[in-house]
N, CA, C, O and CB atoms as a CASP TS submission, in Angstrom:
PFRMAT TS
TARGET T0000
AUTHOR 0000-0000-0000
METHOD Language model
MODEL 1
PARENT N/A
ATOM      1  N   MET     1     -10.982  -8.229   5.514  1.00  0.00           N
ATOM      2  CA  MET     1      -9.867  -8.370   4.313  1.00  0.00           C
ATOM      3  C   MET     1      -8.742  -7.006   4.828  1.00  0.00           C
ATOM      4  O   MET     1      -9.078  -5.913   5.286  1.00  0.00           O
ATOM      5  CB  MET     1     -10.755  -8.067   2.374  1.00  0.00           C
ATOM      6  N   LYS     2      -7.622  -7.423   4.618  1.00  0.00           N
ATOM      7  CA  LYS     2      -6.583  -6.387   5.007  1.00  0.00           C
ATOM      8  C   LYS     2      -5.855  -5.740   3.758  1.00  0.00           C
ATOM      9  O   LYS     2      -5.316  -6.446   2.906  1.00  0.00           O
ATOM     10  CB  LYS     2      -5.485  -7.070   5.952  1.00  0.00           C
ATOM     11  N   ILE     3      -5.870  -4.367   3.696  1.00  0.00           N
ATOM     12  CA  ILE     3      -5.451  -3.404   2.701  1.00  0.00           C
ATOM     13  C   ILE     3      -4.197  -2.414   3.027  1.00  0.00           C
ATOM     14  O   ILE     3      -3.977  -1.753   4.042  1.00  0.00           O
ATOM     15  CB  ILE     3      -6.649  -2.586   2.421  1.00  0.00           C
ATOM     16  N   LEU     4      -3.648  -2.505   2.138  1.00  0.00           N
ATOM     17  CA  LEU     4      -2.339  -1.594   2.403  1.00  0.00           C
ATOM     18  C   LEU     4      -2.584  -0.294   1.170  1.00  0.00           C
ATOM     19  O   LEU     4      -2.774  -0.519  -0.025  1.00  0.00           O
ATOM     20  CB  LEU     4      -0.609  -2.682   2.098  1.00  0.00           C
ATOM     21  N   ILE     5      -2.535   0.808   1.684  1.00  0.00           N
ATOM     22  CA  ILE     5      -2.584   2.126   1.273  1.00  0.00           C
ATOM     23  C   ILE     5      -0.766   2.620   0.862  1.00  0.00           C
ATOM     24  O   ILE     5       0.038   2.711   1.790  1.00  0.00           O
ATOM     25  CB  ILE     5      -3.397   3.054   2.671  1.00  0.00           C
ATOM     26  N   ILE     6      -0.461   2.812  -0.158  1.00  0.00           N
ATOM     27  CA  ILE     6       0.798   3.469  -0.087  1.00  0.00           C
ATOM     28  C   ILE     6       0.708   4.786  -1.084  1.00  0.00           C
ATOM     29  O   ILE     6       0.713   4.772  -2.314  1.00  0.00           O
ATOM     30  CB  ILE     6       1.998   2.403  -0.509  1.00  0.00           C
ATOM     31  N   GLU     7       0.622   5.952  -0.183  1.00  0.00           N
ATOM     32  CA  GLU     7       0.273   7.108  -0.973  1.00  0.00           C
ATOM     33  C   GLU     7       0.913   8.335  -0.074  1.00  0.00           C
ATOM     34  O   GLU     7       0.695   8.512   1.125  1.00  0.00           O
ATOM     35  CB  GLU     7      -1.442   7.213  -1.228  1.00  0.00           C
ATOM     36  N   ASP     8       1.603   8.999  -0.772  1.00  0.00           N
ATOM     37  CA  ASP     8       2.315  10.123  -0.010  1.00  0.00           C
ATOM     38  C   ASP     8       1.473  11.375  -0.005  1.00  0.00           C
ATOM     39  O   ASP     8       1.928  12.217   0.769  1.00  0.00           O
ATOM     40  CB  ASP     8       3.728  10.461  -0.650  1.00  0.00           C
ATOM     41  N   ASP     9       0.368  11.751  -0.647  1.00  0.00           N
ATOM     42  CA  ASP     9      -0.487  12.604  -0.281  1.00  0.00           C
ATOM     43  C   ASP     9      -1.734  12.417   0.757  1.00  0.00           C
ATOM     44  O   ASP     9      -2.763  11.812   0.457  1.00  0.00           O
ATOM     45  CB  ASP     9      -0.855  12.939  -1.347  1.00  0.00           C
ATOM     46  N   ILE    10      -1.525  12.939   1.838  1.00  0.00           N
ATOM     47  CA  ILE    10      -2.221  12.754   3.098  1.00  0.00           C
ATOM     48  C   ILE    10      -3.691  12.963   2.836  1.00  0.00           C
ATOM     49  O   ILE    10      -4.406  12.141   3.410  1.00  0.00           O
ATOM     50  CB  ILE    10      -1.697  13.720   4.198  1.00  0.00           C
ATOM     51  N   ALA    11      -4.249  13.776   2.180  1.00  0.00           N
ATOM     52  CA  ALA    11      -5.380  14.098   2.015  1.00  0.00           C
ATOM     53  C   ALA    11      -6.193  12.855   1.364  1.00  0.00           C
ATOM     54  O   ALA    11      -7.177  12.303   1.856  1.00  0.00           O
ATOM     55  CB  ALA    11      -5.341  15.303   1.302  1.00  0.00           C
ATOM     56  N   THR    12      -5.554  12.550   0.154  1.00  0.00           N
ATOM     57  CA  THR    12      -6.010  11.148  -0.507  1.00  0.00           C
ATOM     58  C   THR    12      -5.642   9.962   0.371  1.00  0.00           C
ATOM     59  O   THR    12      -6.414   9.006   0.302  1.00  0.00           O
ATOM     60  CB  THR    12      -5.293  10.902  -1.973  1.00  0.00           C
ATOM     61  N   ARG    13      -4.601   9.860   1.181  1.00  0.00           N
ATOM     62  CA  ARG    13      -4.549   8.690   2.078  1.00  0.00           C
ATOM     63  C   ARG    13      -5.708   8.879   2.931  1.00  0.00           C
ATOM     64  O   ARG    13      -6.482   7.946   2.716  1.00  0.00           O
ATOM     65  CB  ARG    13      -3.212   8.555   2.910  1.00  0.00           C
ATOM     66  N   ASN    14      -6.133   9.614   3.736  1.00  0.00           N
ATOM     67  CA  ASN    14      -6.959   9.840   4.801  1.00  0.00           C
ATOM     68  C   ASN    14      -8.323   9.316   4.190  1.00  0.00           C
ATOM     69  O   ASN    14      -8.857   8.335   4.708  1.00  0.00           O
ATOM     70  CB  ASN    14      -6.936  11.392   5.306  1.00  0.00           C
ATOM     71  N   ILE    15      -8.781   9.818   3.324  1.00  0.00           N
ATOM     72  CA  ILE    15     -10.179   9.561   2.481  1.00  0.00           C
ATOM     73  C   ILE    15     -10.055   8.256   2.266  1.00  0.00           C
ATOM     74  O   ILE    15     -10.775   7.503   2.921  1.00  0.00           O
ATOM     75  CB  ILE    15     -10.432  10.358   1.037  1.00  0.00           C
ATOM     76  N   LEU    16      -9.085   7.689   1.270  1.00  0.00           N
ATOM     77  CA  LEU    16      -9.172   5.944   1.529  1.00  0.00           C
ATOM     78  C   LEU    16      -9.258   5.484   2.513  1.00  0.00           C
ATOM     79  O   LEU    16     -10.165   4.681   2.733  1.00  0.00           O
ATOM     80  CB  LEU    16      -8.244   5.164   1.209  1.00  0.00           C
ATOM     81  N   ARG    17      -8.279   5.848   3.536  1.00  0.00           N
ATOM     82  CA  ARG    17      -8.381   5.052   4.809  1.00  0.00           C
ATOM     83  C   ARG    17      -9.800   4.935   5.357  1.00  0.00           C
ATOM     84  O   ARG    17     -10.333   3.829   5.454  1.00  0.00           O
ATOM     85  CB  ARG    17      -7.504   5.681   5.887  1.00  0.00           C
ATOM     86  N   MET    18     -10.425   6.069   5.721  1.00  0.00           N
ATOM     87  CA  MET    18     -11.226   6.095   6.517  1.00  0.00           C
ATOM     88  C   MET    18     -12.627   5.608   5.765  1.00  0.00           C
ATOM     89  O   MET    18     -13.546   5.003   6.317  1.00  0.00           O
ATOM     90  CB  MET    18     -11.138   7.374   7.127  1.00  0.00           C
ATOM     91  N   GLY    19     -12.575   5.965   4.549  1.00  0.00           N
ATOM     92  CA  GLY    19     -13.838   4.956   3.652  1.00  0.00           C
ATOM     93  C   GLY    19     -13.540   3.606   3.748  1.00  0.00           C
ATOM     94  O   GLY    19     -14.568   2.951   3.922  1.00  0.00           O
ATOM     95  N   LEU    20     -12.775   3.097   3.713  1.00  0.00           N
ATOM     96  CA  LEU    20     -12.345   1.384   3.634  1.00  0.00           C
ATOM     97  C   LEU    20     -12.641   0.957   5.202  1.00  0.00           C
ATOM     98  O   LEU    20     -13.256  -0.079   5.457  1.00  0.00           O
ATOM     99  CB  LEU    20     -10.356   1.021   3.144  1.00  0.00           C
ATOM    100  N   GLU    21     -12.158   1.829   6.213  1.00  0.00           N
ATOM    101  CA  GLU    21     -12.342   1.450   7.611  1.00  0.00           C
ATOM    102  C   GLU    21     -13.917   1.452   7.780  1.00  0.00           C
ATOM    103  O   GLU    21     -14.466   0.590   8.467  1.00  0.00           O
ATOM    104  CB  GLU    21     -11.555   2.498   8.662  1.00  0.00           C
ATOM    105  N   ASN    22     -14.628   2.454   7.128  1.00  0.00           N
ATOM    106  CA  ASN    22     -16.067   2.418   7.612  1.00  0.00           C
ATOM    107  C   ASN    22     -16.663   1.393   6.857  1.00  0.00           C
ATOM    108  O   ASN    22     -17.860   1.340   7.142  1.00  0.00           O
ATOM    109  CB  ASN    22     -16.866   3.753   7.448  1.00  0.00           C
ATOM    110  N   HIS    23     -16.324   0.509   5.968  1.00  0.00           N
ATOM    111  CA  HIS    23     -16.800  -0.518   5.402  1.00  0.00           C
ATOM    112  C   HIS    23     -16.159  -1.887   6.325  1.00  0.00           C
ATOM    113  O   HIS    23     -16.360  -3.061   6.014  1.00  0.00           O
ATOM    114  CB  HIS    23     -16.414  -0.405   3.817  1.00  0.00           C
ATOM    115  N   SER    24     -15.494  -1.509   7.305  1.00  0.00           N
ATOM    116  CA  SER    24     -15.041  -2.621   8.329  1.00  0.00           C
ATOM    117  C   SER    24     -13.789  -3.417   7.646  1.00  0.00           C
ATOM    118  O   SER    24     -13.633  -4.606   7.922  1.00  0.00           O
ATOM    119  CB  SER    24     -16.378  -3.749   8.678  1.00  0.00           C
ATOM    120  N   TYR    25     -12.938  -2.780   6.793  1.00  0.00           N
ATOM    121  CA  TYR    25     -11.614  -3.312   5.946  1.00  0.00           C
ATOM    122  C   TYR    25     -10.957  -3.029   7.077  1.00  0.00           C
ATOM    123  O   TYR    25     -11.380  -2.212   7.894  1.00  0.00           O
ATOM    124  CB  TYR    25     -11.006  -2.571   4.431  1.00  0.00           C
ATOM    125  N   ILE    26      -9.596  -3.848   7.243  1.00  0.00           N
ATOM    126  CA  ILE    26      -8.370  -3.534   8.227  1.00  0.00           C
ATOM    127  C   ILE    26      -7.464  -2.692   7.251  1.00  0.00           C
ATOM    128  O   ILE    26      -7.264  -3.241   6.167  1.00  0.00           O
ATOM    129  CB  ILE    26      -7.502  -5.027   8.880  1.00  0.00           C
ATOM    130  N   VAL    27      -6.942  -1.589   7.418  1.00  0.00           N
ATOM    131  CA  VAL    27      -6.381  -0.670   6.661  1.00  0.00           C
ATOM    132  C   VAL    27      -4.891  -0.471   7.302  1.00  0.00           C
ATOM    133  O   VAL    27      -4.792  -0.292   8.515  1.00  0.00           O
ATOM    134  CB  VAL    27      -7.299   0.610   6.616  1.00  0.00           C
ATOM    135  N   ASP    28      -3.810  -0.502   6.519  1.00  0.00           N
ATOM    136  CA  ASP    28      -2.507   0.065   7.017  1.00  0.00           C
ATOM    137  C   ASP    28      -2.092   0.700   6.053  1.00  0.00           C
ATOM    138  O   ASP    28      -2.352   0.338   4.906  1.00  0.00           O
ATOM    139  CB  ASP    28      -1.490  -0.808   7.475  1.00  0.00           C
ATOM    140  N   VAL    29      -1.343   1.806   6.330  1.00  0.00           N
ATOM    141  CA  VAL    29      -0.790   3.041   5.394  1.00  0.00           C
ATOM    142  C   VAL    29       0.544   3.010   5.531  1.00  0.00           C
ATOM    143  O   VAL    29       1.137   2.351   6.385  1.00  0.00           O
ATOM    144  CB  VAL    29      -1.279   4.530   5.759  1.00  0.00           C
ATOM    145  N   ALA    30       1.245   3.986   4.384  1.00  0.00           N
ATOM    146  CA  ALA    30       2.550   3.974   4.510  1.00  0.00           C
ATOM    147  C   ALA    30       2.632   5.350   3.452  1.00  0.00           C
ATOM    148  O   ALA    30       1.986   5.422   2.406  1.00  0.00           O
ATOM    149  CB  ALA    30       3.342   2.414   4.106  1.00  0.00           C
ATOM    150  N   GLU    31       3.458   6.292   3.901  1.00  0.00           N
ATOM    151  CA  GLU    31       3.521   7.646   3.405  1.00  0.00           C
ATOM    152  C   GLU    31       4.636   7.841   2.361  1.00  0.00           C
ATOM    153  O   GLU    31       4.762   8.861   1.683  1.00  0.00           O
ATOM    154  CB  GLU    31       3.722   8.595   4.561  1.00  0.00           C
ATOM    155  N   ASP    32       5.510   6.652   2.296  1.00  0.00           N
ATOM    156  CA  ASP    32       6.656   6.814   1.314  1.00  0.00           C
ATOM    157  C   ASP    32       6.762   5.472   0.606  1.00  0.00           C
ATOM    158  O   ASP    32       6.200   4.510   1.130  1.00  0.00           O
ATOM    159  CB  ASP    32       8.084   7.221   2.045  1.00  0.00           C
ATOM    160  N   GLY    33       7.532   5.288  -0.712  1.00  0.00           N
ATOM    161  CA  GLY    33       7.791   4.269  -1.054  1.00  0.00           C
ATOM    162  C   GLY    33       8.634   3.164  -0.203  1.00  0.00           C
ATOM    163  O   GLY    33       8.313   1.989  -0.024  1.00  0.00           O
ATOM    164  N   ALA    34       9.824   3.855   0.288  1.00  0.00           N
ATOM    165  CA  ALA    34      10.558   2.545   0.655  1.00  0.00           C
ATOM    166  C   ALA    34       9.740   1.983   2.165  1.00  0.00           C
ATOM    167  O   ALA    34      10.067   0.881   2.606  1.00  0.00           O
ATOM    168  CB  ALA    34      12.451   2.925   0.913  1.00  0.00           C
ATOM    169  N   LYS    35       8.860   2.672   2.772  1.00  0.00           N
ATOM    170  CA  LYS    35       8.092   1.998   3.779  1.00  0.00           C
ATOM    171  C   LYS    35       6.933   0.923   3.326  1.00  0.00           C
ATOM    172  O   LYS    35       6.571  -0.170   3.762  1.00  0.00           O
ATOM    173  CB  LYS    35       7.474   3.078   4.569  1.00  0.00           C
ATOM    174  N   GLY    36       6.512   1.802   2.197  1.00  0.00           N
ATOM    175  CA  GLY    36       5.266   0.783   1.489  1.00  0.00           C
ATOM    176  C   GLY    36       6.059  -0.526   0.912  1.00  0.00           C
ATOM    177  O   GLY    36       5.535  -1.618   1.130  1.00  0.00           O
ATOM    178  N   SER    37       7.021  -0.494   0.347  1.00  0.00           N
ATOM    179  CA  SER    37       7.450  -1.597  -0.281  1.00  0.00           C
ATOM    180  C   SER    37       7.820  -2.733   1.091  1.00  0.00           C
ATOM    181  O   SER    37       7.467  -3.903   0.946  1.00  0.00           O
ATOM    182  CB  SER    37       8.790  -1.131  -1.333  1.00  0.00           C
ATOM    183  N   TYR    38       8.412  -2.388   2.166  1.00  0.00           N
ATOM    184  CA  TYR    38       8.876  -2.792   3.161  1.00  0.00           C
ATOM    185  C   TYR    38       7.719  -3.579   3.906  1.00  0.00           C
ATOM    186  O   TYR    38       7.864  -4.728   4.322  1.00  0.00           O
ATOM    187  CB  TYR    38       9.484  -1.724   3.809  1.00  0.00           C
ATOM    188  N   MET    39       6.327  -2.692   4.054  1.00  0.00           N
ATOM    189  CA  MET    39       5.391  -3.279   4.661  1.00  0.00           C
ATOM    190  C   MET    39       5.000  -4.404   3.775  1.00  0.00           C
ATOM    191  O   MET    39       4.852  -5.550   4.199  1.00  0.00           O
ATOM    192  CB  MET    39       4.369  -2.382   5.005  1.00  0.00           C
ATOM    193  N   ALA    40       4.792  -3.965   2.212  1.00  0.00           N
ATOM    194  CA  ALA    40       4.151  -4.909   1.285  1.00  0.00           C
ATOM    195  C   ALA    40       4.927  -6.656   1.454  1.00  0.00           C
ATOM    196  O   ALA    40       4.353  -7.743   1.379  1.00  0.00           O
ATOM    197  CB  ALA    40       4.404  -4.145  -0.413  1.00  0.00           C
ATOM    198  N   ARG    41       6.238  -6.389   1.671  1.00  0.00           N
ATOM    199  CA  ARG    41       7.122  -7.677   1.710  1.00  0.00           C
ATOM    200  C   ARG    41       6.857  -8.393   2.892  1.00  0.00           C
ATOM    201  O   ARG    41       6.891  -9.623   2.878  1.00  0.00           O
ATOM    202  CB  ARG    41       8.641  -7.407   1.660  1.00  0.00           C
ATOM    203  N   THR    42       6.568  -7.690   4.028  1.00  0.00           N
ATOM    204  CA  THR    42       6.931  -8.435   5.294  1.00  0.00           C
ATOM    205  C   THR    42       5.346  -8.834   5.931  1.00  0.00           C
ATOM    206  O   THR    42       5.175  -9.367   7.028  1.00  0.00           O
ATOM    207  CB  THR    42       7.977  -7.338   6.442  1.00  0.00           C
ATOM    208  N   ASN    43       4.332  -8.473   5.046  1.00  0.00           N
ATOM    209  CA  ASN    43       3.059  -8.648   5.845  1.00  0.00           C
ATOM    210  C   ASN    43       1.977  -9.203   4.661  1.00  0.00           C
ATOM    211  O   ASN    43       2.066  -8.884   3.476  1.00  0.00           O
ATOM    212  CB  ASN    43       2.542  -7.066   6.637  1.00  0.00           C
ATOM    213  N   ASN    44       1.169  -9.899   5.100  1.00  0.00           N
ATOM    214  CA  ASN    44       0.049 -10.396   4.196  1.00  0.00           C
ATOM    215  C   ASN    44      -1.218  -9.258   4.326  1.00  0.00           C
ATOM    216  O   ASN    44      -1.835  -8.881   5.323  1.00  0.00           O
ATOM    217  CB  ASN    44      -0.463 -12.046   4.721  1.00  0.00           C
ATOM    218  N   TYR    45      -1.343  -8.858   2.836  1.00  0.00           N
ATOM    219  CA  TYR    45      -2.263  -8.229   2.393  1.00  0.00           C
ATOM    220  C   TYR    45      -3.207  -8.778   1.456  1.00  0.00           C
ATOM    221  O   TYR    45      -2.768  -9.596   0.648  1.00  0.00           O
ATOM    222  CB  TYR    45      -1.790  -7.317   2.007  1.00  0.00           C
ATOM    223  N   ASN    46      -4.555  -8.443   1.417  1.00  0.00           N
ATOM    224  CA  ASN    46      -5.413  -8.889   0.487  1.00  0.00           C
ATOM    225  C   ASN    46      -5.544  -8.104  -0.669  1.00  0.00           C
ATOM    226  O   ASN    46      -6.208  -8.498  -1.627  1.00  0.00           O
ATOM    227  CB  ASN    46      -6.556  -9.058   1.010  1.00  0.00           C
ATOM    228  N   LEU    47      -4.826  -6.768  -0.652  1.00  0.00           N
ATOM    229  CA  LEU    47      -5.079  -6.021  -1.719  1.00  0.00           C
ATOM    230  C   LEU    47      -4.150  -4.628  -1.236  1.00  0.00           C
ATOM    231  O   LEU    47      -4.107  -4.115  -0.117  1.00  0.00           O
ATOM    232  CB  LEU    47      -6.803  -5.844  -1.977  1.00  0.00           C
ATOM    233  N   ILE    48      -3.394  -4.197  -2.557  1.00  0.00           N
ATOM    234  CA  ILE    48      -2.272  -3.050  -2.206  1.00  0.00           C
ATOM    235  C   ILE    48      -2.836  -1.795  -3.156  1.00  0.00           C
ATOM    236  O   ILE    48      -3.131  -1.968  -4.338  1.00  0.00           O
ATOM    237  CB  ILE    48      -0.439  -3.583  -2.691  1.00  0.00           C
ATOM    238  N   ILE    49      -2.934  -0.625  -2.534  1.00  0.00           N
ATOM    239  CA  ILE    49      -3.674   0.423  -3.482  1.00  0.00           C
ATOM    240  C   ILE    49      -2.138   1.346  -3.377  1.00  0.00           C
ATOM    241  O   ILE    49      -1.723   1.878  -2.347  1.00  0.00           O
ATOM    242  CB  ILE    49      -5.499   1.322  -2.741  1.00  0.00           C
ATOM    243  N   LEU    50      -1.554   1.361  -4.530  1.00  0.00           N
ATOM    244  CA  LEU    50      -0.423   1.973  -4.616  1.00  0.00           C
ATOM    245  C   LEU    50      -0.341   3.119  -5.653  1.00  0.00           C
ATOM    246  O   LEU    50      -0.685   3.006  -6.829  1.00  0.00           O
ATOM    247  CB  LEU    50       0.489   1.022  -4.830  1.00  0.00           C
ATOM    248  N   ASP    51       0.167   4.256  -5.063  1.00  0.00           N
ATOM    249  CA  ASP    51       0.613   5.352  -5.985  1.00  0.00           C
ATOM    250  C   ASP    51       1.882   5.219  -6.793  1.00  0.00           C
ATOM    251  O   ASP    51       2.807   4.496  -6.424  1.00  0.00           O
ATOM    252  CB  ASP    51       0.768   6.519  -5.228  1.00  0.00           C
ATOM    253  N   ASN    52       1.905   5.926  -7.893  1.00  0.00           N
ATOM    254  CA  ASN    52       3.089   5.816  -8.531  1.00  0.00           C
ATOM    255  C   ASN    52       4.281   6.561  -8.386  1.00  0.00           C
ATOM    256  O   ASN    52       5.417   6.089  -8.413  1.00  0.00           O
ATOM    257  CB  ASN    52       2.849   5.895  -9.564  1.00  0.00           C
ATOM    258  N   VAL    53       3.931   7.904  -8.209  1.00  0.00           N
ATOM    259  CA  VAL    53       4.812   8.885  -7.634  1.00  0.00           C
ATOM    260  C   VAL    53       4.649   8.970  -6.239  1.00  0.00           C
ATOM    261  O   VAL    53       3.668   9.370  -5.611  1.00  0.00           O
ATOM    262  CB  VAL    53       4.632  10.167  -8.200  1.00  0.00           C
ATOM    263  N   LEU    54       5.967   8.453  -5.742  1.00  0.00           N
ATOM    264  CA  LEU    54       6.331   8.577  -4.511  1.00  0.00           C
ATOM    265  C   LEU    54       7.450   8.835  -3.878  1.00  0.00           C
ATOM    266  O   LEU    54       8.429   8.303  -4.400  1.00  0.00           O
ATOM    267  CB  LEU    54       6.072   7.838  -4.128  1.00  0.00           C
ATOM    268  N   PRO    55       7.690   9.557  -2.798  1.00  0.00           N
ATOM    269  CA  PRO    55       9.144   9.810  -2.452  1.00  0.00           C
ATOM    270  C   PRO    55       9.879   8.588  -1.948  1.00  0.00           C
ATOM    271  O   PRO    55       9.238   7.673  -1.431  1.00  0.00           O
ATOM    272  CB  PRO    55       9.253  10.894  -1.385  1.00  0.00           C
ATOM    273  N   LYS    56      11.251   8.527  -2.081  1.00  0.00           N
ATOM    274  CA  LYS    56      11.839   7.606  -1.806  1.00  0.00           C
ATOM    275  C   LYS    56      12.153   6.373  -2.615  1.00  0.00           C
ATOM    276  O   LYS    56      13.202   5.730  -2.652  1.00  0.00           O
ATOM    277  CB  LYS    56      11.373   7.422  -0.959  1.00  0.00           C
ATOM    278  N   LYS    57      11.107   6.198  -3.206  1.00  0.00           N
ATOM    279  CA  LYS    57      10.823   4.721  -4.243  1.00  0.00           C
ATOM    280  C   LYS    57       9.578   5.006  -4.999  1.00  0.00           C
ATOM    281  O   LYS    57       8.539   5.391  -4.463  1.00  0.00           O
ATOM    282  CB  LYS    57      10.512   3.102  -3.306  1.00  0.00           C
ATOM    283  N   GLN    58       9.722   4.815  -6.170  1.00  0.00           N
ATOM    284  CA  GLN    58       8.647   4.808  -7.201  1.00  0.00           C
ATOM    285  C   GLN    58       7.554   3.729  -7.254  1.00  0.00           C
ATOM    286  O   GLN    58       7.966   2.677  -6.766  1.00  0.00           O
ATOM    287  CB  GLN    58       9.275   4.763  -8.431  1.00  0.00           C
ATOM    288  N   GLY    59       6.264   3.664  -7.702  1.00  0.00           N
ATOM    289  CA  GLY    59       5.371   2.930  -7.367  1.00  0.00           C
ATOM    290  C   GLY    59       5.729   1.480  -8.081  1.00  0.00           C
ATOM    291  O   GLY    59       5.516   0.393  -7.545  1.00  0.00           O
ATOM    292  N   SER    60       6.443   1.710  -9.683  1.00  0.00           N
ATOM    293  CA  SER    60       6.849   0.939 -10.328  1.00  0.00           C
ATOM    294  C   SER    60       7.573  -0.009  -9.992  1.00  0.00           C
ATOM    295  O   SER    60       7.387  -1.191 -10.282  1.00  0.00           O
ATOM    296  CB  SER    60       7.196   1.365 -10.976  1.00  0.00           C
ATOM    297  N   THR    61       8.910   0.678  -9.026  1.00  0.00           N
ATOM    298  CA  THR    61       9.695  -0.171  -8.303  1.00  0.00           C
ATOM    299  C   THR    61       9.018  -1.005  -7.412  1.00  0.00           C
ATOM    300  O   THR    61       9.320  -2.197  -7.462  1.00  0.00           O
ATOM    301  CB  THR    61      10.597   0.489  -7.658  1.00  0.00           C
ATOM    302  N   ILE    62       8.082  -0.612  -6.522  1.00  0.00           N
ATOM    303  CA  ILE    62       7.355  -1.455  -5.784  1.00  0.00           C
ATOM    304  C   ILE    62       6.983  -2.481  -5.926  1.00  0.00           C
ATOM    305  O   ILE    62       7.175  -3.469  -5.218  1.00  0.00           O
ATOM    306  CB  ILE    62       6.632  -1.158  -5.540  1.00  0.00           C
ATOM    307  N   CYS    63       6.275  -2.351  -7.064  1.00  0.00           N
ATOM    308  CA  CYS    63       5.297  -3.226  -7.543  1.00  0.00           C
ATOM    309  C   CYS    63       6.261  -4.480  -8.120  1.00  0.00           C
ATOM    310  O   CYS    63       5.891  -5.636  -7.915  1.00  0.00           O
ATOM    311  CB  CYS    63       4.275  -2.447  -8.711  1.00  0.00           C
ATOM    312  N   LYS    64       7.597  -4.193  -8.899  1.00  0.00           N
ATOM    313  CA  LYS    64       8.480  -5.104  -9.345  1.00  0.00           C
ATOM    314  C   LYS    64       9.062  -5.772  -7.745  1.00  0.00           C
ATOM    315  O   LYS    64       9.135  -7.000  -7.724  1.00  0.00           O
ATOM    316  CB  LYS    64       9.689  -4.287 -10.429  1.00  0.00           C
ATOM    317  N   ASP    65       9.421  -5.118  -6.594  1.00  0.00           N
ATOM    318  CA  ASP    65       9.980  -5.810  -5.301  1.00  0.00           C
ATOM    319  C   ASP    65       8.669  -6.834  -4.876  1.00  0.00           C
ATOM    320  O   ASP    65       8.794  -8.002  -4.507  1.00  0.00           O
ATOM    321  CB  ASP    65      10.408  -4.524  -3.933  1.00  0.00           C
ATOM    322  N   ILE    66       7.654  -6.246  -4.993  1.00  0.00           N
ATOM    323  CA  ILE    66       6.460  -7.300  -4.379  1.00  0.00           C
ATOM    324  C   ILE    66       6.485  -8.571  -5.483  1.00  0.00           C
ATOM    325  O   ILE    66       6.672  -9.698  -5.025  1.00  0.00           O
ATOM    326  CB  ILE    66       4.636  -6.452  -4.331  1.00  0.00           C
ATOM    327  N   ARG    67       6.370  -8.467  -6.376  1.00  0.00           N
ATOM    328  CA  ARG    67       6.493  -9.556  -7.403  1.00  0.00           C
ATOM    329  C   ARG    67       7.576 -10.423  -7.438  1.00  0.00           C
ATOM    330  O   ARG    67       7.523 -11.636  -7.637  1.00  0.00           O
ATOM    331  CB  ARG    67       6.474  -9.060  -8.592  1.00  0.00           C
ATOM    332  N   ASN    68       8.924  -9.497  -7.163  1.00  0.00           N
ATOM    333  CA  ASN    68      10.078 -10.504  -7.040  1.00  0.00           C
ATOM    334  C   ASN    68      10.379 -11.063  -5.806  1.00  0.00           C
ATOM    335  O   ASN    68      11.454 -11.634  -5.615  1.00  0.00           O
ATOM    336  CB  ASN    68      11.255  -9.965  -7.439  1.00  0.00           C
ATOM    337  N   HIS    69       9.484 -10.945  -4.907  1.00  0.00           N
ATOM    338  CA  HIS    69       9.333 -11.428  -3.736  1.00  0.00           C
ATOM    339  C   HIS    69       8.422 -12.712  -3.770  1.00  0.00           C
ATOM    340  O   HIS    69       8.260 -13.447  -2.796  1.00  0.00           O
ATOM    341  CB  HIS    69       8.854 -10.384  -2.908  1.00  0.00           C
ATOM    342  N   GLY    70       7.835 -12.897  -5.036  1.00  0.00           N
ATOM    343  CA  GLY    70       6.939 -14.025  -5.068  1.00  0.00           C
ATOM    344  C   GLY    70       5.578 -13.739  -4.619  1.00  0.00           C
ATOM    345  O   GLY    70       4.733 -14.629  -4.707  1.00  0.00           O
ATOM    346  N   ASN    71       5.223 -12.387  -4.062  1.00  0.00           N
ATOM    347  CA  ASN    71       3.833 -12.166  -3.807  1.00  0.00           C
ATOM    348  C   ASN    71       2.854 -11.647  -4.943  1.00  0.00           C
ATOM    349  O   ASN    71       3.107 -10.652  -5.621  1.00  0.00           O
ATOM    350  CB  ASN    71       3.796 -11.255  -2.755  1.00  0.00           C
ATOM    351  N   HIS    72       1.793 -12.364  -5.075  1.00  0.00           N
ATOM    352  CA  HIS    72       1.030 -12.242  -6.168  1.00  0.00           C
ATOM    353  C   HIS    72      -0.063 -11.498  -5.960  1.00  0.00           C
ATOM    354  O   HIS    72      -0.931 -11.473  -6.833  1.00  0.00           O
ATOM    355  CB  HIS    72       0.699 -13.363  -6.647  1.00  0.00           C
ATOM    356  N   VAL    73      -0.231 -10.674  -4.625  1.00  0.00           N
ATOM    357  CA  VAL    73      -1.403  -9.938  -4.167  1.00  0.00           C
ATOM    358  C   VAL    73      -1.912  -8.647  -5.299  1.00  0.00           C
ATOM    359  O   VAL    73      -1.088  -7.855  -5.758  1.00  0.00           O
ATOM    360  CB  VAL    73      -0.962  -9.308  -2.631  1.00  0.00           C
ATOM    361  N   PRO    74      -3.208  -8.600  -5.605  1.00  0.00           N
ATOM    362  CA  PRO    74      -3.651  -7.722  -6.261  1.00  0.00           C
ATOM    363  C   PRO    74      -3.011  -6.420  -6.072  1.00  0.00           C
ATOM    364  O   PRO    74      -2.682  -6.108  -4.928  1.00  0.00           O
ATOM    365  CB  PRO    74      -4.843  -7.731  -6.071  1.00  0.00           C
ATOM    366  N   ILE    75      -2.770  -5.546  -7.133  1.00  0.00           N
ATOM    367  CA  ILE    75      -2.188  -4.249  -6.818  1.00  0.00           C
ATOM    368  C   ILE    75      -3.260  -3.432  -7.808  1.00  0.00           C
ATOM    369  O   ILE    75      -3.671  -3.863  -8.886  1.00  0.00           O
ATOM    370  CB  ILE    75      -0.380  -4.093  -7.191  1.00  0.00           C
ATOM    371  N   LEU    76      -3.608  -2.197  -7.217  1.00  0.00           N
ATOM    372  CA  LEU    76      -4.478  -1.175  -7.773  1.00  0.00           C
ATOM    373  C   LEU    76      -3.310   0.204  -8.069  1.00  0.00           C
ATOM    374  O   LEU    76      -3.714   1.264  -8.549  1.00  0.00           O
ATOM    375  CB  LEU    76      -5.875  -0.812  -6.533  1.00  0.00           C
TER
END
């Protein structure tokens, strides 16, 4: 399973990434909304963990971008 974490807080991002990788998930991370939105629209993920308050682009906008691109991946 491939997961994308879009989170600007480094401690939260690293805890999530390490915990998921310890359970054998493949994890990509993005530290801002612009990068996260691009990664979500150009790669195939089984799950996206999305913060709402991010630099460069808000989580709600990223979610709309992903859905408008025709991607129905689950988003937390």
